[in-house]
Amino acid sequence: MKRIWRYLALGVTVYLLVLVSSFPAERVKTMLESRVADLSLHAVTGSVFSGQARQLVYQGLNMGTLHWQFRPVALLLGRAEYRVELSHADNHGQGKIGITPLGRIYGRDLELMLLPDRVINHYSPVAVSTSGELNLVLETLDFGGGLPRDLAGRVVWQDAAVLEPADIVLGDVEVALQGNGEELAGSITRGGVLGASGDLALLPGGHYRVNLVLRPDNDVSTETLDLLENYARIQANGDYVVNASGQL
């Protein structure tokens, strides 16, 4: 009798897996768009097990093609989880996206490489030309209705430089990220050639706050120093202080 029940349970499990595997990828699209603000997926094909969206748009920025592959091992922890890959001419990334039994969307081990020009100019009111490579690494991410909750990670801008409207060499800059749903905070852990330290914060409604101290080294250009004197407060010890707030 026990053997019969085992075979019956195995048969039901296989049946459910086959049934779910035939669900259209539209189920994934609906789930993600309903739980992640400002996200839209276009030209979706495949199934909930394996599929793609030809275009993923987040906050109006086209991030390219999204591929997903179901990870059955996560079912042991009571979660539905996917291995995802993002590809675009100007960015690429990978990681894991999942959903808990309560419907919470989360991310783990997410890595994204971007060309900084695309991101900065998407949000900047002034046209900016930059160089270098921007790497976003998130150990954990809990998607919310607005700002992310329970976010932990870092953003690294390697060989950073602003070319226009001013020529400013920044070097390697790294910012540690933390999010709690009420604000997305960044703390500078590597300050580049400007010797930057301090913190930044993005608040609901597009409001921001910047508090920085700059200690430029001897290789900083005269043009950069002139710019700092115009937009920062110089201290008696030679440091430059930047305090700013506003709305994007």
PDB file of C-alpha atoms in Angstrom:
ATOM      1  CA  MET A   1       0.000   0.000   0.000  1.00  0.00           C
ATOM      2  CA  LYS A   2       2.817   2.436   0.870  1.00  0.00           C
ATOM      3  CA  ARG A   3       4.411   1.745  -2.492  1.00  0.00           C
ATOM      4  CA  ILE A   4       1.128   2.568  -4.224  1.00  0.00           C
ATOM      5  CA  TRP A   5       0.917   5.909  -2.410  1.00  0.00           C
ATOM      6  CA  ARG A   6       4.520   6.696  -3.360  1.00  0.00           C
ATOM      7  CA  TYR A   7       3.797   5.988  -7.021  1.00  0.00           C
ATOM      8  CA  LEU A   8       0.613   8.026  -6.813  1.00  0.00           C
ATOM      9  CA  ALA A   9       2.440  10.994  -5.264  1.00  0.00           C
ATOM     10  CA  LEU A  10       5.183  10.731  -7.882  1.00  0.00           C
ATOM     11  CA  GLY A  11       2.588  10.624 -10.646  1.00  0.00           C
ATOM     12  CA  VAL A  12       0.782  13.693  -9.312  1.00  0.00           C
ATOM     13  CA  THR A  13       4.085  15.574  -9.010  1.00  0.00           C
ATOM     14  CA  VAL A  14       5.089  14.752 -12.576  1.00  0.00           C
ATOM     15  CA  TYR A  15       1.625  15.709 -13.806  1.00  0.00           C
ATOM     16  CA  LEU A  16       1.795  19.083 -12.030  1.00  0.00           C
ATOM     17  CA  LEU A  17       5.294  19.782 -13.381  1.00  0.00           C
ATOM     18  CA  VAL A  18       4.172  19.009 -16.926  1.00  0.00           C
ATOM     19  CA  LEU A  19       1.061  21.141 -16.431  1.00  0.00           C
ATOM     20  CA  VAL A  20       3.010  24.114 -15.057  1.00  0.00           C
ATOM     21  CA  SER A  21       5.673  23.812 -17.741  1.00  0.00           C
ATOM     22  CA  SER A  22       2.990  24.425 -20.366  1.00  0.00           C
ATOM     23  CA  PHE A  23       1.751  27.610 -18.705  1.00  0.00           C
ATOM     24  CA  PRO A  24       2.452  30.538 -21.027  1.00  0.00           C
ATOM     25  CA  ALA A  25       5.215  32.999 -20.181  1.00  0.00           C
ATOM     26  CA  GLU A  26       2.509  35.632 -19.843  1.00  0.00           C
ATOM     27  CA  ARG A  27       2.140  34.345 -16.263  1.00  0.00           C
ATOM     28  CA  VAL A  28       5.705  35.487 -15.497  1.00  0.00           C
ATOM     29  CA  LYS A  29       5.088  38.853 -17.170  1.00  0.00           C
ATOM     30  CA  THR A  30       1.913  39.457 -15.157  1.00  0.00           C
ATOM     31  CA  MET A  31       3.562  38.428 -11.889  1.00  0.00           C
ATOM     32  CA  LEU A  32       6.622  40.659 -12.310  1.00  0.00           C
ATOM     33  CA  GLU A  33       4.805  43.724 -13.652  1.00  0.00           C
ATOM     34  CA  SER A  34       2.231  43.599 -10.852  1.00  0.00           C
ATOM     35  CA  ARG A  35       4.858  43.457  -8.097  1.00  0.00           C
ATOM     36  CA  VAL A  36       7.750  45.580  -9.405  1.00  0.00           C
ATOM     37  CA  ALA A  37       6.936  49.264  -9.915  1.00  0.00           C
ATOM     38  CA  ASP A  38       7.855  50.900 -13.251  1.00  0.00           C
ATOM     39  CA  LEU A  39       8.713  47.540 -14.862  1.00  0.00           C
ATOM     40  CA  SER A  40       7.327  46.376 -18.199  1.00  0.00           C
ATOM     41  CA  LEU A  41       8.145  43.346 -20.366  1.00  0.00           C
ATOM     42  CA  HIS A  42       7.524  43.216 -24.120  1.00  0.00           C
ATOM     43  CA  ALA A  43       7.403  40.442 -26.754  1.00  0.00           C
ATOM     44  CA  VAL A  44       7.258  37.656 -24.161  1.00  0.00           C
ATOM     45  CA  THR A  45       7.614  34.033 -25.366  1.00  0.00           C
ATOM     46  CA  GLY A  46       8.164  30.605 -23.808  1.00  0.00           C
ATOM     47  CA  SER A  47       6.720  29.196 -20.589  1.00  0.00           C
ATOM     48  CA  VAL A  48       7.004  29.802 -16.867  1.00  0.00           C
ATOM     49  CA  PHE A  49       9.838  27.258 -16.859  1.00  0.00           C
ATOM     50  CA  SER A  50      11.939  28.794 -19.628  1.00  0.00           C
ATOM     51  CA  GLY A  51      11.347  31.881 -21.721  1.00  0.00           C
ATOM     52  CA  GLN A  52      12.339  35.377 -22.644  1.00  0.00           C
ATOM     53  CA  ALA A  53      11.142  38.940 -23.041  1.00  0.00           C
ATOM     54  CA  ARG A  54      12.649  40.669 -26.049  1.00  0.00           C
ATOM     55  CA  GLN A  55      12.626  43.951 -24.162  1.00  0.00           C
ATOM     56  CA  LEU A  56      12.709  44.790 -20.457  1.00  0.00           C
ATOM     57  CA  VAL A  57      11.996  48.433 -19.622  1.00  0.00           C
ATOM     58  CA  TYR A  58      12.588  49.798 -16.127  1.00  0.00           C
ATOM     59  CA  GLN A  59      11.679  53.403 -15.294  1.00  0.00           C
ATOM     60  CA  GLY A  60      11.611  54.164 -19.015  1.00  0.00           C
ATOM     61  CA  LEU A  61      15.099  52.750 -19.660  1.00  0.00           C
ATOM     62  CA  ASN A  62      15.394  49.875 -22.141  1.00  0.00           C
ATOM     63  CA  MET A  63      17.600  47.250 -20.489  1.00  0.00           C
ATOM     64  CA  GLY A  64      17.497  44.747 -23.363  1.00  0.00           C
ATOM     65  CA  THR A  65      16.450  41.093 -23.597  1.00  0.00           C
ATOM     66  CA  LEU A  66      15.583  39.099 -20.477  1.00  0.00           C
ATOM     67  CA  HIS A  67      16.002  35.291 -20.416  1.00  0.00           C
ATOM     68  CA  TRP A  68      14.810  33.115 -17.523  1.00  0.00           C
ATOM     69  CA  GLN A  69      15.238  29.481 -16.514  1.00  0.00           C
ATOM     70  CA  PHE A  70      13.377  27.835 -13.641  1.00  0.00           C
ATOM     71  CA  ARG A  71      15.514  26.501 -10.727  1.00  0.00           C
ATOM     72  CA  PRO A  72      13.679  23.451  -9.249  1.00  0.00           C
ATOM     73  CA  VAL A  73      16.092  23.208  -6.293  1.00  0.00           C
ATOM     74  CA  ALA A  74      14.533  26.347  -4.769  1.00  0.00           C
ATOM     75  CA  LEU A  75      11.261  24.439  -4.307  1.00  0.00           C
ATOM     76  CA  LEU A  76      12.951  22.639  -1.403  1.00  0.00           C
ATOM     77  CA  LEU A  77      12.968  26.005   0.391  1.00  0.00           C
ATOM     78  CA  GLY A  78       9.372  26.739  -0.520  1.00  0.00           C
ATOM     79  CA  ARG A  79      10.214  29.278  -3.221  1.00  0.00           C
ATOM     80  CA  ALA A  80       9.861  29.550  -6.976  1.00  0.00           C
ATOM     81  CA  GLU A  81      13.176  30.861  -8.289  1.00  0.00           C
ATOM     82  CA  TYR A  82      14.653  31.652 -11.706  1.00  0.00           C
ATOM     83  CA  ARG A  83      18.102  32.093 -13.150  1.00  0.00           C
ATOM     84  CA  VAL A  84      17.922  35.278 -15.238  1.00  0.00           C
ATOM     85  CA  GLU A  85      20.206  36.861 -17.818  1.00  0.00           C
ATOM     86  CA  LEU A  86      19.941  40.349 -19.272  1.00  0.00           C
ATOM     87  CA  SER A  87      21.619  41.317 -22.540  1.00  0.00           C
ATOM     88  CA  HIS A  88      21.906  44.618 -24.399  1.00  0.00           C
ATOM     89  CA  ALA A  89      24.559  46.311 -26.508  1.00  0.00           C
ATOM     90  CA  ASP A  90      25.294  48.694 -23.616  1.00  0.00           C
ATOM     91  CA  ASN A  91      24.715  46.454 -20.602  1.00  0.00           C
ATOM     92  CA  HIS A  92      24.557  42.836 -19.494  1.00  0.00           C
ATOM     93  CA  GLY A  93      23.826  41.039 -16.257  1.00  0.00           C
ATOM     94  CA  GLN A  94      22.747  37.896 -14.472  1.00  0.00           C
ATOM     95  CA  GLY A  95      21.424  36.665 -11.162  1.00  0.00           C
ATOM     96  CA  LYS A  96      18.494  34.968  -9.451  1.00  0.00           C
ATOM     97  CA  ILE A  97      14.936  36.253  -9.125  1.00  0.00           C
ATOM     98  CA  GLY A  98      12.343  34.456  -7.000  1.00  0.00           C
ATOM     99  CA  ILE A  99       8.940  34.636  -5.393  1.00  0.00           C
ATOM    100  CA  THR A 100       7.989  33.458  -1.895  1.00  0.00           C
ATOM    101  CA  PRO A 101       4.701  31.693  -1.016  1.00  0.00           C
ATOM    102  CA  LEU A 102       3.419  35.070   0.222  1.00  0.00           C
ATOM    103  CA  GLY A 103       4.050  36.667  -3.174  1.00  0.00           C
ATOM    104  CA  ARG A 104       7.170  38.656  -2.255  1.00  0.00           C
ATOM    105  CA  ILE A 105       9.567  39.186  -5.180  1.00  0.00           C
ATOM    106  CA  TYR A 106      13.269  39.041  -4.298  1.00  0.00           C
ATOM    107  CA  GLY A 107      16.661  39.021  -6.003  1.00  0.00           C
ATOM    108  CA  ARG A 108      19.929  37.337  -5.049  1.00  0.00           C
ATOM    109  CA  ASP A 109      23.471  37.544  -6.386  1.00  0.00           C
ATOM    110  CA  LEU A 110      22.531  40.094  -9.044  1.00  0.00           C
ATOM    111  CA  GLU A 111      25.319  41.541 -11.210  1.00  0.00           C
ATOM    112  CA  LEU A 112      24.842  44.197 -13.862  1.00  0.00           C
ATOM    113  CA  MET A 113      27.432  45.975 -16.018  1.00  0.00           C
ATOM    114  CA  LEU A 114      26.387  49.259 -17.615  1.00  0.00           C
ATOM    115  CA  LEU A 115      27.902  52.058 -19.634  1.00  0.00           C
ATOM    116  CA  PRO A 116      27.486  55.041 -17.301  1.00  0.00           C
ATOM    117  CA  ASP A 117      26.398  57.447 -20.071  1.00  0.00           C
ATOM    118  CA  ARG A 118      23.069  55.634 -20.555  1.00  0.00           C
ATOM    119  CA  VAL A 119      22.131  55.665 -16.886  1.00  0.00           C
ATOM    120  CA  ILE A 120      23.377  59.152 -16.005  1.00  0.00           C
ATOM    121  CA  ASN A 121      21.790  60.859 -19.003  1.00  0.00           C
ATOM    122  CA  HIS A 122      18.492  59.051 -18.447  1.00  0.00           C
ATOM    123  CA  TYR A 123      18.101  60.858 -15.126  1.00  0.00           C
ATOM    124  CA  SER A 124      20.302  63.951 -15.501  1.00  0.00           C
ATOM    125  CA  PRO A 125      18.688  67.252 -16.575  1.00  0.00           C
ATOM    126  CA  VAL A 126      22.014  68.197 -18.213  1.00  0.00           C
ATOM    127  CA  ALA A 127      23.716  66.221 -20.980  1.00  0.00           C
ATOM    128  CA  VAL A 128      26.793  64.467 -19.607  1.00  0.00           C
ATOM    129  CA  SER A 129      29.566  62.558 -21.381  1.00  0.00           C
ATOM    130  CA  THR A 130      31.486  60.015 -19.304  1.00  0.00           C
ATOM    131  CA  SER A 131      33.914  57.115 -19.593  1.00  0.00           C
ATOM    132  CA  GLY A 132      34.618  53.971 -17.627  1.00  0.00           C
ATOM    133  CA  GLU A 133      32.473  51.005 -16.641  1.00  0.00           C
ATOM    134  CA  LEU A 134      29.700  50.890 -14.072  1.00  0.00           C
ATOM    135  CA  ASN A 135      29.190  47.629 -12.168  1.00  0.00           C
ATOM    136  CA  LEU A 136      26.200  47.036  -9.903  1.00  0.00           C
ATOM    137  CA  VAL A 137      26.450  44.057  -7.515  1.00  0.00           C
ATOM    138  CA  LEU A 138      23.502  43.245  -5.230  1.00  0.00           C
ATOM    139  CA  GLU A 139      23.714  40.427  -2.702  1.00  0.00           C
ATOM    140  CA  THR A 140      20.052  40.813  -1.705  1.00  0.00           C
ATOM    141  CA  LEU A 141      17.142  42.805  -3.064  1.00  0.00           C
ATOM    142  CA  ASP A 142      13.527  42.838  -1.928  1.00  0.00           C
ATOM    143  CA  PHE A 143      11.355  44.539  -4.531  1.00  0.00           C
ATOM    144  CA  GLY A 144       8.755  46.906  -3.138  1.00  0.00           C
ATOM    145  CA  GLY A 145       6.120  49.210  -4.561  1.00  0.00           C
ATOM    146  CA  GLY A 146       8.553  52.143  -4.602  1.00  0.00           C
ATOM    147  CA  LEU A 147      12.112  52.101  -3.303  1.00  0.00           C
ATOM    148  CA  PRO A 148      13.647  48.631  -2.793  1.00  0.00           C
ATOM    149  CA  ARG A 149      13.430  47.016   0.635  1.00  0.00           C
ATOM    150  CA  ASP A 150      16.204  45.006   2.294  1.00  0.00           C
ATOM    151  CA  LEU A 151      18.753  45.941  -0.347  1.00  0.00           C
ATOM    152  CA  ALA A 152      22.447  45.273   0.208  1.00  0.00           C
ATOM    153  CA  GLY A 153      25.208  45.643  -2.360  1.00  0.00           C
ATOM    154  CA  ARG A 154      27.594  48.040  -4.006  1.00  0.00           C
ATOM    155  CA  VAL A 155      28.166  50.026  -7.173  1.00  0.00           C
ATOM    156  CA  VAL A 156      31.674  50.363  -8.623  1.00  0.00           C
ATOM    157  CA  TRP A 157      32.626  52.902 -11.294  1.00  0.00           C
ATOM    158  CA  GLN A 158      36.007  51.843 -12.673  1.00  0.00           C
ATOM    159  CA  ASP A 159      38.267  54.339 -14.474  1.00  0.00           C
ATOM    160  CA  ALA A 160      35.571  56.935 -13.932  1.00  0.00           C
ATOM    161  CA  ALA A 161      35.748  60.286 -15.660  1.00  0.00           C
ATOM    162  CA  VAL A 162      33.382  63.045 -16.694  1.00  0.00           C
ATOM    163  CA  LEU A 163      34.305  64.366 -20.150  1.00  0.00           C
ATOM    164  CA  GLU A 164      31.524  66.902 -20.710  1.00  0.00           C
ATOM    165  CA  PRO A 165      30.376  69.491 -19.675  1.00  0.00           C
ATOM    166  CA  ALA A 166      33.616  69.516 -17.635  1.00  0.00           C
ATOM    167  CA  ASP A 167      36.733  67.365 -17.790  1.00  0.00           C
ATOM    168  CA  ILE A 168      37.018  65.630 -14.399  1.00  0.00           C
ATOM    169  CA  VAL A 169      39.038  62.473 -13.774  1.00  0.00           C
ATOM    170  CA  LEU A 170      37.538  60.506 -10.852  1.00  0.00           C
ATOM    171  CA  GLY A 171      39.476  57.220 -10.888  1.00  0.00           C
ATOM    172  CA  ASP A 172      37.959  54.148  -9.211  1.00  0.00           C
ATOM    173  CA  VAL A 173      34.900  54.993  -7.115  1.00  0.00           C
ATOM    174  CA  GLU A 174      32.900  52.531  -5.002  1.00  0.00           C
ATOM    175  CA  VAL A 175      29.683  53.089  -3.069  1.00  0.00           C
ATOM    176  CA  ALA A 176      28.127  50.625  -0.596  1.00  0.00           C
ATOM    177  CA  LEU A 177      24.345  50.463  -0.950  1.00  0.00           C
ATOM    178  CA  GLN A 178      21.638  49.848   1.653  1.00  0.00           C
ATOM    179  CA  GLY A 179      17.874  50.082   1.194  1.00  0.00           C
ATOM    180  CA  ASN A 180      15.017  49.770   3.672  1.00  0.00           C
ATOM    181  CA  GLY A 181      12.004  50.877   1.616  1.00  0.00           C
ATOM    182  CA  GLU A 182      12.096  54.408   3.024  1.00  0.00           C
ATOM    183  CA  GLU A 183      15.398  55.438   1.444  1.00  0.00           C
ATOM    184  CA  LEU A 184      18.153  54.080  -0.761  1.00  0.00           C
ATOM    185  CA  ALA A 185      21.412  55.084   0.911  1.00  0.00           C
ATOM    186  CA  GLY A 186      24.945  54.992  -0.418  1.00  0.00           C
ATOM    187  CA  SER A 187      28.162  55.313   1.556  1.00  0.00           C
ATOM    188  CA  ILE A 188      31.393  55.984  -0.336  1.00  0.00           C
ATOM    189  CA  THR A 189      33.981  53.303   0.414  1.00  0.00           C
ATOM    190  CA  ARG A 190      36.491  54.196  -2.312  1.00  0.00           C
ATOM    191  CA  GLY A 191      36.866  57.876  -3.143  1.00  0.00           C
ATOM    192  CA  GLY A 192      39.017  57.910  -6.273  1.00  0.00           C
ATOM    193  CA  VAL A 193      41.437  60.734  -7.047  1.00  0.00           C
ATOM    194  CA  LEU A 194      39.141  63.290  -5.394  1.00  0.00           C
ATOM    195  CA  GLY A 195      39.461  61.466  -2.065  1.00  0.00           C
ATOM    196  CA  ALA A 196      35.693  61.495  -1.644  1.00  0.00           C
ATOM    197  CA  SER A 197      33.954  60.331   1.516  1.00  0.00           C
ATOM    198  CA  GLY A 198      30.437  60.749   2.798  1.00  0.00           C
ATOM    199  CA  ASP A 199      26.988  59.556   1.830  1.00  0.00           C
ATOM    200  CA  LEU A 200      24.148  59.962  -0.627  1.00  0.00           C
ATOM    201  CA  ALA A 201      20.468  59.083  -0.364  1.00  0.00           C
ATOM    202  CA  LEU A 202      17.515  58.685  -2.702  1.00  0.00           C
ATOM    203  CA  LEU A 203      14.140  59.266  -1.035  1.00  0.00           C
ATOM    204  CA  PRO A 204      10.545  58.653  -2.163  1.00  0.00           C
ATOM    205  CA  GLY A 205       9.264  60.994  -4.855  1.00  0.00           C
ATOM    206  CA  GLY A 206      12.672  61.365  -6.495  1.00  0.00           C
ATOM    207  CA  HIS A 207      14.114  63.488  -3.684  1.00  0.00           C
ATOM    208  CA  TYR A 208      17.836  63.177  -3.040  1.00  0.00           C
ATOM    209  CA  ARG A 209      20.424  64.195  -0.443  1.00  0.00           C
ATOM    210  CA  VAL A 210      24.216  64.499  -0.876  1.00  0.00           C
ATOM    211  CA  ASN A 211      26.798  65.060   1.881  1.00  0.00           C
ATOM    212  CA  LEU A 212      30.400  64.738   0.694  1.00  0.00           C
ATOM    213  CA  VAL A 213      33.889  65.677   1.801  1.00  0.00           C
ATOM    214  CA  LEU A 214      36.556  65.850  -0.935  1.00  0.00           C
ATOM    215  CA  ARG A 215      40.294  65.677  -0.354  1.00  0.00           C
ATOM    216  CA  PRO A 216      41.784  65.852  -3.889  1.00  0.00           C
ATOM    217  CA  ASP A 217      45.309  64.553  -4.365  1.00  0.00           C
ATOM    218  CA  ASN A 218      48.147  66.425  -6.031  1.00  0.00           C
ATOM    219  CA  ASP A 219      47.380  65.029  -9.496  1.00  0.00           C
ATOM    220  CA  VAL A 220      43.988  66.734  -9.749  1.00  0.00           C
ATOM    221  CA  SER A 221      43.869  69.236 -12.612  1.00  0.00           C
ATOM    222  CA  THR A 222      43.554  72.988 -12.173  1.00  0.00           C
ATOM    223  CA  GLU A 223      40.233  72.872 -14.045  1.00  0.00           C
ATOM    224  CA  THR A 224      38.852  70.412 -11.503  1.00  0.00           C
ATOM    225  CA  LEU A 225      40.032  72.544  -8.565  1.00  0.00           C
ATOM    226  CA  ASP A 226      38.421  75.622 -10.108  1.00  0.00           C
ATOM    227  CA  LEU A 227      35.168  73.700 -10.456  1.00  0.00           C
ATOM    228  CA  LEU A 228      35.301  72.583  -6.829  1.00  0.00           C
ATOM    229  CA  GLU A 229      35.858  76.155  -5.668  1.00  0.00           C
ATOM    230  CA  ASN A 230      32.691  77.211  -7.512  1.00  0.00           C
ATOM    231  CA  TYR A 231      30.408  74.423  -6.284  1.00  0.00           C
ATOM    232  CA  ALA A 232      31.841  73.351  -2.919  1.00  0.00           C
ATOM    233  CA  ARG A 233      32.770  75.042   0.339  1.00  0.00           C
ATOM    234  CA  ILE A 234      36.500  75.031   1.000  1.00  0.00           C
ATOM    235  CA  GLN A 235      37.532  74.396   4.589  1.00  0.00           C
ATOM    236  CA  ALA A 236      40.510  75.760   6.498  1.00  0.00           C
ATOM    237  CA  ASN A 237      42.303  72.398   6.170  1.00  0.00           C
ATOM    238  CA  GLY A 238      41.895  72.386   2.375  1.00  0.00           C
ATOM    239  CA  ASP A 239      38.947  69.972   2.248  1.00  0.00           C
ATOM    240  CA  TYR A 240      35.954  70.662   0.026  1.00  0.00           C
ATOM    241  CA  VAL A 241      32.442  70.096   1.398  1.00  0.00           C
ATOM    242  CA  VAL A 242      29.386  69.440  -0.771  1.00  0.00           C
ATOM    243  CA  ASN A 243      25.907  69.492   0.821  1.00  0.00           C
ATOM    244  CA  ALA A 244      23.001  69.379  -1.569  1.00  0.00           C
ATOM    245  CA  SER A 245      19.405  68.224  -1.748  1.00  0.00           C
ATOM    246  CA  GLY A 246      16.607  68.451  -4.271  1.00  0.00           C
ATOM    247  CA  GLN A 247      14.404  66.405  -6.579  1.00  0.00           C
ATOM    248  CA  LEU A 248      15.300  64.548  -9.742  1.00  0.00           C
TER     249      LEU A 248
END
